[in-house]
GROMACS .gro file of C-alpha atoms in nm:
model
  464
    1ARG     CA    1  -0.305  -1.635   2.606
    2TYR     CA    2   0.066  -1.684   2.651
    3PRO     CA    3   0.215  -1.478   2.939
    4THR     CA    4   0.564  -1.553   2.807
    5VAL     CA    5   0.476  -1.384   2.476
    6GLU     CA    6   0.308  -1.083   2.642
    7LEU     CA    7   0.616  -1.037   2.864
    8ARG     CA    8   0.840  -1.031   2.560
    9ALA     CA    9   0.612  -0.775   2.387
   10GLU     CA   10   0.630  -0.552   2.696
   11THR     CA   11   1.009  -0.588   2.704
   12PHE     CA   12   1.038  -0.475   2.341
   13ASN     CA   13   0.815  -0.169   2.381
   14GLY     CA   14   0.853  -0.055   2.744
   15SER     CA   15   0.619   0.226   2.840
   16THR     CA   16   0.452   0.234   2.494
   17HIS     CA   17   0.338  -0.126   2.530
   18VAL     CA   18  -0.037  -0.182   2.477
   19PRO     CA   19  -0.156  -0.488   2.673
   20ILE     CA   20  -0.427  -0.720   2.540
   21PRO     CA   21  -0.751  -0.635   2.720
   22SER     CA   22  -0.998  -0.881   2.871
   23ASP     CA   23  -1.168  -1.126   2.635
   24SER     CA   24  -1.500  -0.944   2.633
   25THR     CA   25  -1.339  -0.603   2.576
   26PHE     CA   26  -1.116  -0.738   2.302
   27LEU     CA   27  -1.406  -0.910   2.126
   28LYS     CA   28  -1.621  -0.598   2.135
   29ALA     CA   29  -1.336  -0.381   1.994
   30LEU     CA   30  -1.255  -0.641   1.722
   31LEU     CA   31  -1.621  -0.674   1.608
   32PHE     CA   32  -1.632  -0.298   1.581
   33GLU     CA   33  -1.313  -0.282   1.374
   34LEU     CA   34  -1.440  -0.558   1.143
   35ARG     CA   35  -1.764  -0.367   1.089
   36LEU     CA   36  -1.968  -0.654   1.230
   37VAL     CA   37  -2.135  -0.413   1.475
   38ASP     CA   38  -2.239  -0.053   1.427
   39ASP     CA   39  -2.168  -0.083   1.052
   40HIS     CA   40  -2.443   0.172   0.986
   41VAL     CA   41  -2.253   0.442   1.182
   42PHE     CA   42  -1.975   0.632   1.011
   43VAL     CA   43  -1.661   0.631   1.224
   44GLU     CA   44  -1.384   0.844   1.070
   45HIS     CA   45  -1.076   0.645   1.190
   46ARG     CA   46  -1.240   0.323   1.066
   47ASP     CA   47  -1.445   0.415   0.761
   48THR     CA   48  -1.268   0.705   0.589
   49CYS     CA   49  -1.175   0.636   0.231
   50THR     CA   50  -0.814   0.735   0.307
   51ARG     CA   51  -0.786   0.429   0.524
   52ILE     CA   52  -0.842   0.133   0.291
   53ASN     CA   53  -0.722  -0.194   0.440
   54HIS     CA   54  -0.540  -0.411   0.187
   55SER     CA   55  -0.483  -0.701   0.426
   56SER     CA   56  -0.630  -0.884   0.720
   57VAL     CA   57  -0.413  -0.697   0.966
   58TYR     CA   58  -0.599  -0.447   1.187
   59SER     CA   59  -0.534  -0.188   1.456
   60VAL     CA   60  -0.787  -0.236   1.736
   61SER     CA   61  -0.863   0.056   1.967
   62THR     CA   62  -0.842  -0.019   2.342
   63ALA     CA   63  -0.844   0.195   2.654
   64ALA     CA   64  -0.466   0.168   2.671
   65GLY     CA   65  -0.410   0.261   2.306
   66GLU     CA   66  -0.401   0.101   1.962
   67LEU     CA   67  -0.338  -0.274   1.972
   68TRP     CA   68  -0.142  -0.374   1.656
   69PRO     CA   69  -0.099  -0.601   1.472
   70VAL     CA   70  -0.427  -0.795   1.511
   71LEU     CA   71  -0.460  -1.063   1.240
   72ALA     CA   72  -0.828  -1.145   1.183
   73PHE     CA   73  -1.061  -1.270   0.914
   74HIS     CA   74  -1.429  -1.370   0.898
   75LYS     CA   75  -1.516  -1.710   0.740
   76SER     CA   76  -1.844  -1.905   0.735
   77GLY     CA   77  -1.990  -1.729   1.039
   78LEU     CA   78  -1.676  -1.759   1.253
   79ILE     CA   79  -1.401  -1.504   1.329
   80TYR     CA   80  -1.044  -1.634   1.342
   81ALA     CA   81  -0.804  -1.392   1.511
   82CYS     CA   82  -0.467  -1.376   1.688
   83VAL     CA   83  -0.217  -1.112   1.797
   84PRO     CA   84   0.133  -1.197   1.661
   85LEU     CA   85   0.441  -1.082   1.842
   86VAL     CA   86   0.651  -0.813   1.674
   87GLU     CA   87   1.010  -0.879   1.772
   88GLY     CA   88   1.109  -0.516   1.797
   89THR     CA   89   0.967  -0.173   1.872
   90LEU     CA   90   0.630  -0.075   1.724
   91GLU     CA   91   0.719   0.293   1.683
   92PRO     CA   92   0.741   0.351   1.395
   93ARG     CA   93   0.534   0.058   1.272
   94PRO     CA   94   0.748  -0.189   1.074
   95PRO     CA   95   0.637  -0.301   0.725
   96LEU     CA   96   0.405  -0.601   0.735
   97LEU     CA   97   0.642  -0.816   0.528
   98THR     CA   98   0.917  -0.783   0.794
   99VAL     CA   99   0.688  -0.913   1.076
  100TYR     CA  100   0.767  -1.283   1.082
  101GLY     CA  101   0.495  -1.351   1.333
  102LEU     CA  102   0.221  -1.259   1.083
  103SER     CA  103   0.296  -1.553   0.854
  104GLN     CA  104   0.319  -1.786   1.159
  105GLY     CA  105  -0.011  -1.653   1.292
  106LEU     CA  106  -0.186  -1.684   0.954
  107ALA     CA  107  -0.064  -2.046   0.914
  108LEU     CA  108  -0.195  -2.125   1.267
  109LEU     CA  109  -0.534  -1.965   1.203
  110LEU     CA  110  -0.569  -2.148   0.870
  111GLY     CA  111  -0.486  -2.474   1.051
  112ILE     CA  112  -0.757  -2.401   1.311
  113MET     CA  113  -1.009  -2.318   1.032
  114ASP     CA  114  -0.916  -2.639   0.845
  115TYR     CA  115  -0.984  -2.834   1.171
  116ILE     CA  116  -1.313  -2.667   1.262
  117SER     CA  117  -1.480  -2.574   0.927
  118PRO     CA  118  -1.591  -2.929   0.824
  119SER     CA  119  -1.813  -2.937   1.132
  120ARG     CA  120  -1.986  -2.602   1.076
  121LYS     CA  121  -2.325  -2.759   0.997
  122ASN     CA  122  -2.318  -2.994   1.295
  123GLU     CA  123  -2.333  -2.790   1.615
  124ALA     CA  124  -2.264  -3.082   1.850
  125GLU     CA  125  -1.958  -3.191   1.650
  126MET     CA  126  -1.830  -2.834   1.631
  127ASN     CA  127  -1.871  -2.782   2.009
  128THR     CA  128  -1.673  -3.105   2.066
  129LYS     CA  129  -1.392  -2.989   1.839
  130ILE     CA  130  -1.375  -2.646   2.008
  131GLY     CA  131  -1.362  -2.823   2.343
  132GLN     CA  132  -1.061  -3.019   2.221
  133LEU     CA  133  -0.890  -2.716   2.061
  134GLN     CA  134  -0.714  -2.611   2.382
  135ASN     CA  135  -0.527  -2.943   2.409
  136ARG     CA  136  -0.433  -2.935   2.045
  137LEU     CA  137  -0.309  -2.576   2.072
  138ILE     CA  138  -0.079  -2.668   2.361
  139GLN     CA  139   0.081  -2.921   2.126
  140ALA     CA  140   0.076  -2.699   1.818
  141CYS     CA  141   0.191  -2.382   1.985
  142PRO     CA  142   0.384  -2.451   2.306
  143LEU     CA  143   0.475  -2.130   2.494
  144GLY     CA  144   0.324  -1.933   2.206
  145THR     CA  145   0.553  -2.047   1.924
  146PRO     CA  146   0.375  -2.232   1.640
  147LEU     CA  147   0.556  -2.561   1.572
  148ASN     CA  148   0.282  -2.755   1.391
  149THR     CA  149  -0.004  -2.569   1.228
  150ASN     CA  150  -0.175  -2.888   1.107
  151ILE     CA  151  -0.422  -2.897   1.396
  152ARG     CA  152  -0.611  -3.198   1.258
  153SER     CA  153  -0.299  -3.423   1.287
  154LEU     CA  154  -0.266  -3.359   1.660
  155ASN     CA  155  -0.412  -3.560   1.943
  156SER     CA  156  -0.733  -3.452   2.110
  157SER     CA  157  -0.619  -3.561   2.463
  158PHE     CA  158  -0.287  -3.579   2.640
  159GLU     CA  159  -0.337  -3.948   2.713
  160ASP     CA  160  -0.313  -4.027   2.339
  161ILE     CA  161   0.017  -3.840   2.293
  162GLN     CA  162   0.295  -4.078   2.205
  163GLU     CA  163   0.659  -4.027   2.288
  164MET     CA  164   0.820  -3.780   2.051
  165PRO     CA  165   1.050  -3.933   1.790
  166VAL     CA  166   1.409  -3.962   1.899
  167ASP     CA  167   1.542  -3.854   1.559
  168LYS     CA  168   1.681  -3.507   1.635
  169ASP     CA  169   1.666  -3.409   1.266
  170GLN     CA  170   1.287  -3.465   1.236
  171PRO     CA  171   1.107  -3.128   1.254
  172ALA     CA  172   0.801  -3.092   1.474
  173TRP     CA  173   0.567  -3.050   1.178
  174ARG     CA  174   0.645  -3.402   1.047
  175SER     CA  175   0.416  -3.592   1.283
  176SER     CA  176   0.461  -3.931   1.115
  177THR     CA  177   0.705  -4.109   0.885
  178TYR     CA  178   0.583  -4.240   0.545
  179LYS     CA  179   0.680  -4.582   0.414
  180GLY     CA  180   0.647  -4.658   0.043
  181LYS     CA  181   0.721  -4.520  -0.305
  182PRO     CA  182   0.798  -4.150  -0.302
  183GLN     CA  183   0.528  -3.932  -0.460
  184VAL     CA  184   0.450  -3.564  -0.469
  185ASN     CA  185   0.117  -3.404  -0.563
  186VAL     CA  186   0.111  -3.031  -0.641
  187CYS     CA  187  -0.195  -2.828  -0.726
  188ILE     CA  188  -0.201  -2.457  -0.807
  189THR     CA  189  -0.539  -2.302  -0.736
  190GLU     CA  190  -0.603  -1.943  -0.851
  191LYS     CA  191  -0.920  -1.754  -0.753
  192VAL     CA  192  -1.023  -1.442  -0.942
  193LYS     CA  193  -1.236  -1.169  -0.791
  194CYS     CA  194  -1.396  -0.905  -1.010
  195MET     CA  195  -1.616  -0.596  -1.003
  196GLN     CA  196  -1.732  -0.472  -1.346
  197TYR     CA  197  -1.959  -0.171  -1.396
  198ASP     CA  198  -1.951  -0.077  -1.768
  199GLN     CA  199  -1.957   0.290  -1.672
  200ARG     CA  200  -1.717   0.559  -1.800
  201ASP     CA  201  -1.647   0.720  -1.463
  202VAL     CA  202  -1.603   0.398  -1.266
  203VAL     CA  203  -1.295   0.178  -1.276
  204ASP     CA  204  -1.348  -0.199  -1.313
  205THR     CA  205  -1.132  -0.398  -1.070
  206TRP     CA  206  -1.010  -0.755  -1.061
  207GLN     CA  207  -0.766  -0.947  -0.845
  208VAL     CA  208  -0.618  -1.296  -0.864
  209TYR     CA  209  -0.506  -1.496  -0.560
  210GLY     CA  210  -0.301  -1.815  -0.586
  211ALA     CA  211  -0.232  -2.100  -0.351
  212VAL     CA  212   0.012  -2.385  -0.410
  213ASN     CA  213  -0.105  -2.700  -0.228
  214CYS     CA  214   0.136  -2.991  -0.177
  215LYS     CA  215   0.111  -3.346  -0.051
  216CYS     CA  216   0.451  -3.516  -0.022
  217ASP     CA  217   0.461  -3.884   0.061
  218ILE     CA  218   0.835  -3.934   0.113
  219GLU     CA  219   1.033  -4.164   0.338
  220GLY     CA  220   1.273  -4.018   0.594
  221SER     CA  221   1.257  -3.801   0.905
  222ALA     CA  222   1.355  -3.480   0.727
  223PRO     CA  223   1.349  -3.518   0.346
  224ASN     CA  224   1.454  -3.216   0.141
  225VAL     CA  225   1.232  -3.110  -0.150
  226THR     CA  226   1.279  -2.817  -0.389
  227LEU     CA  227   0.989  -2.692  -0.599
  228SER     CA  228   0.992  -2.415  -0.855
  229LEU     CA  229   0.702  -2.209  -0.989
  230ASN     CA  230   0.732  -2.102  -1.353
  231LEU     CA  231   0.572  -1.821  -1.554
  232PRO     CA  232   0.538  -1.772  -1.932
  233THR     CA  233   0.754  -1.508  -2.100
  234ASN     CA  234   0.634  -1.149  -2.035
  235ALA     CA  235   0.378  -1.267  -1.774
  236PRO     CA  236   0.326  -1.032  -1.477
  237PRO     CA  237   0.533  -1.130  -1.173
  238LEU     CA  238   0.399  -1.298  -0.859
  239GLN     CA  239   0.363  -1.065  -0.562
  240ASP     CA  240   0.257  -1.058  -0.199
  241ILE     CA  241   0.416  -1.403  -0.155
  242VAL     CA  242   0.364  -1.572   0.186
  243VAL     CA  243   0.542  -1.902   0.242
  244HIS     CA  244   0.474  -2.194   0.475
  245HIS     CA  245   0.707  -2.215   0.776
  246CYS     CA  246   0.851  -2.545   0.647
  247VAL     CA  247   1.037  -2.350   0.371
  248THR     CA  248   1.403  -2.351   0.471
  249SER     CA  249   1.529  -2.056   0.268
  250VAL     CA  250   1.399  -1.805   0.018
  251ASP     CA  251   1.524  -1.502  -0.171
  252PRO     CA  252   1.428  -1.194   0.039
  253ALA     CA  253   1.355  -0.997  -0.278
  254MET     CA  254   1.074  -1.244  -0.354
  255LEU     CA  255   0.899  -1.164  -0.029
  256MET     CA  256   0.939  -0.788  -0.070
  257SER     CA  257   0.754  -0.771  -0.407
  258THR     CA  258   0.415  -0.619  -0.319
  259SER     CA  259   0.107  -0.525  -0.526
  260ILE     CA  260   0.075  -0.198  -0.342
  261GLU     CA  261   0.368  -0.066  -0.549
  262PRO     CA  262   0.319  -0.010  -0.929
  263LEU     CA  263   0.489  -0.254  -1.162
  264HIS     CA  264   0.826  -0.147  -1.298
  265ASP     CA  265   1.138  -0.307  -1.444
  266SER     CA  266   1.311  -0.358  -1.110
  267VAL     CA  267   1.023  -0.570  -0.969
  268TYR     CA  268   1.135  -0.924  -0.875
  269ASN     CA  269   1.023  -1.164  -1.150
  270GLY     CA  270   1.176  -1.495  -1.049
  271PRO     CA  271   1.301  -1.751  -1.011
  272TYR     CA  272   1.036  -1.871  -0.762
  273LYS     CA  273   1.224  -2.157  -0.596
  274PHE     CA  274   1.110  -2.307  -0.264
  275PRO     CA  275   1.335  -2.560  -0.077
  276PHE     CA  276   1.142  -2.716   0.211
  277ILE     CA  277   1.102  -3.012   0.449
  278PRO     CA  278   0.739  -3.111   0.392
  279PRO     CA  279   0.484  -3.184   0.666
  280SER     CA  280   0.327  -3.529   0.672
  281ASP     CA  281  -0.014  -3.411   0.550
  282SER     CA  282  -0.140  -3.180   0.275
  283PHE     CA  283  -0.035  -2.817   0.316
  284ASN     CA  284  -0.024  -2.486   0.129
  285LEU     CA  285   0.337  -2.421   0.036
  286CYS     CA  286   0.274  -2.056  -0.051
  287TYR     CA  287   0.017  -1.790  -0.138
  288TYR     CA  288   0.058  -1.516  -0.394
  289THR     CA  289  -0.118  -1.243  -0.596
  290SER     CA  290  -0.051  -1.099  -0.942
  291GLN     CA  291  -0.156  -0.791  -1.137
  292VAL     CA  292  -0.298  -0.961  -1.445
  293PRO     CA  293  -0.389  -0.721  -1.731
  294VAL     CA  294  -0.748  -0.838  -1.805
  295PRO     CA  295  -1.026  -1.033  -1.631
  296PRO     CA  296  -1.109  -1.372  -1.789
  297ILE     CA  297  -1.473  -1.282  -1.879
  298LEU     CA  298  -1.587  -0.932  -1.967
  299GLY     CA  299  -1.954  -0.854  -1.909
  300CYS     CA  300  -2.228  -0.598  -1.942
  301TYR     CA  301  -2.553  -0.608  -1.750
  302GLN     CA  302  -2.849  -0.376  -1.804
  303LEU     CA  303  -3.170  -0.379  -1.605
  304VAL     CA  304  -3.441  -0.119  -1.666
  305GLU     CA  305  -3.802  -0.095  -1.561
  306ASP     CA  306  -4.068  -0.082  -1.829
  307GLY     CA  307  -4.401  -0.024  -1.661
  308SER     CA  308  -4.481  -0.327  -1.444
  309GLN     CA  309  -4.207  -0.532  -1.608
  310ILE     CA  310  -3.831  -0.537  -1.597
  311LYS     CA  311  -3.614  -0.577  -1.903
  312ILE     CA  312  -3.271  -0.739  -1.869
  313THR     CA  313  -2.980  -0.774  -2.104
  314VAL     CA  314  -2.661  -0.965  -2.025
  315ASN     CA  315  -2.366  -0.983  -2.261
  316LEU     CA  316  -2.055  -1.187  -2.176
  317LYS     CA  317  -1.729  -1.225  -2.369
  318LEU     CA  318  -1.449  -1.468  -2.293
  319HIS     CA  319  -1.110  -1.308  -2.343
  320GLU     CA  320  -0.920  -1.471  -2.629
  321SER     CA  321  -0.619  -1.551  -2.399
  322ILE     CA  322  -0.836  -1.773  -2.176
  323LYS     CA  323  -0.867  -2.149  -2.223
  324ASN     CA  324  -1.216  -2.220  -2.357
  325SER     CA  325  -1.276  -2.540  -2.160
  326PHE     CA  326  -1.479  -2.511  -1.840
  327GLU     CA  327  -1.581  -2.772  -1.587
  328TYR     CA  328  -1.883  -2.544  -1.532
  329CYS     CA  329  -1.979  -2.189  -1.614
  330GLU     CA  330  -2.296  -2.022  -1.482
  331ALA     CA  331  -2.433  -1.672  -1.446
  332HIS     CA  332  -2.666  -1.617  -1.151
  333ILE     CA  333  -2.911  -1.327  -1.179
  334PRO     CA  334  -3.083  -1.264  -0.844
  335PHE     CA  335  -3.380  -1.029  -0.787
  336PHE     CA  336  -3.398  -0.885  -0.438
  337ASN     CA  337  -3.670  -0.690  -0.260
  338ARG     CA  338  -3.929  -0.809  -0.511
  339GLY     CA  339  -4.193  -1.079  -0.523
  340PRO     CA  340  -4.163  -1.415  -0.697
  341ILE     CA  341  -4.105  -1.422  -1.070
  342ALA     CA  342  -4.456  -1.464  -1.214
  343GLN     CA  343  -4.374  -1.436  -1.582
  344LEU     CA  344  -4.054  -1.481  -1.780
  345GLU     CA  345  -3.984  -1.435  -2.149
  346HIS     CA  346  -3.621  -1.478  -2.258
  347LYS     CA  347  -3.385  -1.556  -2.539
  348VAL     CA  348  -3.029  -1.691  -2.496
  349SER     CA  349  -2.772  -1.721  -2.771
  350HIS     CA  350  -2.601  -2.009  -2.595
  351GLY     CA  351  -2.676  -2.249  -2.304
  352GLN     CA  352  -3.003  -2.260  -2.115
  353LEU     CA  353  -3.184  -2.043  -1.856
  354ASP     CA  354  -3.338  -2.202  -1.538
  355LEU     CA  355  -3.559  -2.052  -1.271
  356SER     CA  356  -3.477  -2.135  -0.909
  357ARG     CA  357  -3.733  -2.310  -0.682
  358GLU     CA  358  -3.778  -1.982  -0.480
  359LYS     CA  359  -3.853  -1.800  -0.809
  360SER     CA  360  -3.619  -1.515  -0.720
  361LEU     CA  361  -3.311  -1.625  -0.909
  362LEU     CA  362  -3.236  -1.694  -1.278
  363VAL     CA  363  -2.947  -1.939  -1.345
  364TRP     CA  364  -2.796  -1.912  -1.689
  365VAL     CA  365  -2.608  -2.235  -1.753
  366ILE     CA  366  -2.349  -2.145  -2.019
  367GLY     CA  367  -2.193  -2.490  -2.007
  368GLN     CA  368  -1.839  -2.609  -2.077
  369LYS     CA  369  -1.751  -2.393  -2.378
  370PHE     CA  370  -1.821  -2.052  -2.519
  371PRO     CA  371  -1.912  -2.053  -2.893
  372LYS     CA  372  -1.648  -1.976  -3.155
  373SER     CA  373  -1.728  -1.600  -3.133
  374LEU     CA  374  -1.646  -1.625  -2.759
  375GLU     CA  375  -1.955  -1.410  -2.698
  376VAL     CA  376  -2.293  -1.499  -2.547
  377SER     CA  377  -2.601  -1.296  -2.472
  378LEU     CA  378  -2.924  -1.309  -2.280
  379THR     CA  379  -3.229  -1.084  -2.315
  380GLY     CA  380  -3.549  -1.115  -2.121
  381THR     CA  381  -3.856  -0.958  -1.974
  382VAL     CA  382  -3.953  -1.039  -1.614
  383SER     CA  383  -4.267  -0.961  -1.415
  384PHE     CA  384  -4.316  -1.029  -1.044
  385GLY     CA  385  -4.593  -1.131  -0.806
  386THR     CA  386  -4.660  -0.999  -0.458
  387ALA     CA  387  -4.363  -1.006  -0.224
  388GLY     CA  388  -4.383  -1.215   0.096
  389LYS     CA  389  -4.152  -1.249   0.396
  390GLU     CA  390  -3.984  -1.554   0.249
  391HIS     CA  391  -3.852  -1.367  -0.052
  392SER     CA  392  -3.494  -1.242  -0.079
  393THR     CA  393  -3.409  -0.899   0.060
  394ASP     CA  394  -3.086  -0.704   0.038
  395TYR     CA  395  -3.004  -0.359   0.172
  396VAL     CA  396  -2.752  -0.289  -0.110
  397CYS     CA  397  -2.960  -0.407  -0.408
  398THR     CA  398  -3.246  -0.159  -0.373
  399GLY     CA  399  -3.424   0.003  -0.664
  400ASN     CA  400  -3.256  -0.106  -0.987
  401THR     CA  401  -2.915  -0.170  -0.825
  402ALA     CA  402  -2.851  -0.527  -0.925
  403TYR     CA  403  -2.580  -0.767  -1.030
  404VAL     CA  404  -2.494  -1.083  -1.218
  405LYS     CA  405  -2.257  -1.316  -1.035
  406LEU     CA  406  -2.043  -1.560  -1.238
  407TYR     CA  407  -1.946  -1.907  -1.115
  408PHE     CA  408  -1.686  -2.102  -1.319
  409ARG     CA  409  -1.391  -2.337  -1.298
  410ILE     CA  410  -1.132  -2.390  -1.568
  411PRO     CA  411  -0.918  -2.700  -1.506
  412ASP     CA  412  -0.553  -2.718  -1.617
  413PHE     CA  413  -0.530  -2.337  -1.643
  414THR     CA  414  -0.417  -2.039  -1.440
  415LEU     CA  415  -0.480  -1.674  -1.513
  416THR     CA  416  -0.121  -1.583  -1.437
  417GLY     CA  417   0.007  -1.871  -1.647
  418CYS     CA  418   0.184  -2.003  -1.335
  419TYR     CA  419   0.271  -2.374  -1.351
  420VAL     CA  420   0.495  -2.636  -1.193
  421ASP     CA  421   0.737  -2.817  -1.427
  422GLN     CA  422   0.737  -3.176  -1.296
  423HIS     CA  423   1.099  -3.222  -1.403
  424SER     CA  424   1.205  -2.926  -1.187
  425VAL     CA  425   1.086  -3.086  -0.862
  426GLN     CA  426   1.392  -3.211  -0.678
  427ILE     CA  427   1.363  -3.479  -0.409
  428PHE     CA  428   1.682  -3.583  -0.233
  429VAL     CA  429   1.578  -3.943  -0.147
  430PRO     CA  430   1.651  -4.281  -0.311
  431GLY     CA  431   1.418  -4.407  -0.584
  432LYS     CA  432   1.244  -4.230  -0.869
  433PRO     CA  433   0.949  -4.027  -0.730
  434LYS     CA  434   0.611  -3.996  -0.895
  435ILE     CA  435   0.530  -3.626  -0.953
  436THR     CA  436   0.175  -3.511  -1.023
  437ALA     CA  437   0.107  -3.144  -1.098
  438SER     CA  438  -0.229  -2.982  -1.169
  439ARG     CA  439  -0.374  -2.635  -1.173
  440GLU     CA  440  -0.714  -2.463  -1.184
  441LEU     CA  441  -0.884  -2.120  -1.208
  442ILE     CA  442  -1.194  -2.066  -0.996
  443SER     CA  443  -1.423  -1.761  -0.978
  444SER     CA  444  -1.465  -1.589  -0.641
  445ASP     CA  445  -1.697  -1.291  -0.588
  446TYR     CA  446  -1.715  -1.224  -0.964
  447TYR     CA  447  -1.975  -0.950  -1.001
  448ILE     CA  448  -2.110  -0.759  -1.305
  449TRP     CA  449  -2.326  -0.466  -1.189
  450ASN     CA  450  -2.623  -0.310  -1.364
  451SER     CA  451  -2.478  -0.022  -1.567
  452LYS     CA  452  -2.815   0.163  -1.563
  453ALA     CA  453  -2.818   0.213  -1.187
  454PRO     CA  454  -2.587   0.312  -0.897
  455ALA     CA  455  -2.356   0.031  -0.774
  456PRO     CA  456  -2.116  -0.012  -0.477
  457MET     CA  457  -1.766   0.086  -0.587
  458VAL     CA  458  -1.422  -0.019  -0.470
  459TYR     CA  459  -1.298   0.326  -0.563
  460LYS     CA  460  -1.391   0.603  -0.805
  461PRO     CA  461  -1.134   0.812  -0.993
  462LEU     CA  462  -1.120   1.186  -0.945
  463LEU     CA  463  -1.238   1.364  -1.258
  464ASP     CA  464  -1.120   1.709  -1.374
   0.00000   0.00000   0.00000
C-alpha cells in the first residue's frame, strides 16, 4: 500500500473516489470477481454473456462502489494483483490503452511472478522469498512508482544494498554494467490457444499470443538499442501491443491497434520499431496478439458409446502453411469420471499410442513430422474397469463430453510469420555485436472437443 498513490487517486476523482478496502475485504471481493469462490452461483453483473472480459483488468465491487482498474491474474495456484493509478478522472472510464499504469503494473506483477514461481514446489523456499518481497518492492517501486521490475536482481536485505551508481545517465533498471564483447539474444515465442468443435452451429476459435524476449550484454551505463519486428507480405498485423517500460519511444498508432476492432485497411501494419535502453538481465521487450486466419492443426474428435465399450476416432490435419518440423507433437486423450482402462484396441496411421500409468489417459505420440499427406488418424475401442477414488474426475467432462488436447512445439517458426532481421538490430556502441535471433510456436490450451456431445463454448452464433 502506498498512501502517496492513494492520495493522488483521491485528488484526481474527488467525491467519486473509491478507496481500497481492508486486505481481507479486498481479497474476498477479488476472489468472487475471479470466480474462485461461488462459481456455481450465477451473478448477473459478473456472469452475464454481455459482459465478456477480454483482458486481466477487473472492476471489483466494494461497499464504497466499484474499484477499477484492478489488474489480476491466476497462475500456478497463486493470484497476482495490483491496483494501478489512473492519472485522471474515472468518469467516464478511459480506454485501457491510455492507462499507462496498467503496463507498469503488469510488468511489476510479471517480475514478482518470475521471482516467486521457481519456488512453487518448495514451501519453505517460497515462504522465505515472500518474506523478502517487501524489501525488494521498496527498491523496485519506491513511493509506488515501478523503477525496476526485475525483482530477482534486487537485494533481499537493506544491508546488502550498495551505493547507487553516480552515472546520472544510467537508468534504475540497469542494475549492473556489463564488460565484454557486445551480444544480443532475441527470442520470439508465440503461443496458440484453440477450441475446435466440428459442429455446424458452433464457431471454432483460436488466438495467438506473442512475446519478444531479449538479453542484451552491452557495455555502457545507458546503451541505446533499436530492434524491429518484421512480417511477411500480406500477413495479419500485430495488435494489442504492450511494451516494456525501457522502450524510449514508440508510434502511438502501434499501441492503439486492438483485436477488439475488426480488421480493415486503416489498421496499423508496421513498422514495428522499438528503441530502448535494455535492463541488465533477460526481459520481455513486448507482447502482442494477431488475428491469424487458420489454426495450425485442424482436428475432429468423435466419442460414442457402444454398449459397454467406447469407440473413439481422432483425425488431425496439419495446415499446409505450417512448417512440418516439430520438436514434439502429442495428442492427449483423457477419460474422466470412469474407471481404469481395462481393454484397448486401436489403430494409428502414424506415430504410436501409449497408455498412462494411471490408465485414464491415452497419449498419441505423433512425433516430429506429419506424413506427406499432412493427415493422421486414430481409431480405437476402449472398455473400463470399476472406478475408484484415485481415478480422474471432472465436472465439465460428464457423460460423453470429452476432448483431445494437443501439445506441440515448432522451432524456428511463428504462426504470424513474425521474425527479427539480425541486420536490422542497431546498437550504438563500439565494436561489432553478435546478434542471435530465434523463434518458436508452442501450443497452449489447444482443445478439440467431441463433436458427438455437448461441449463448453466460448460463444455461439445467433441462428435465424
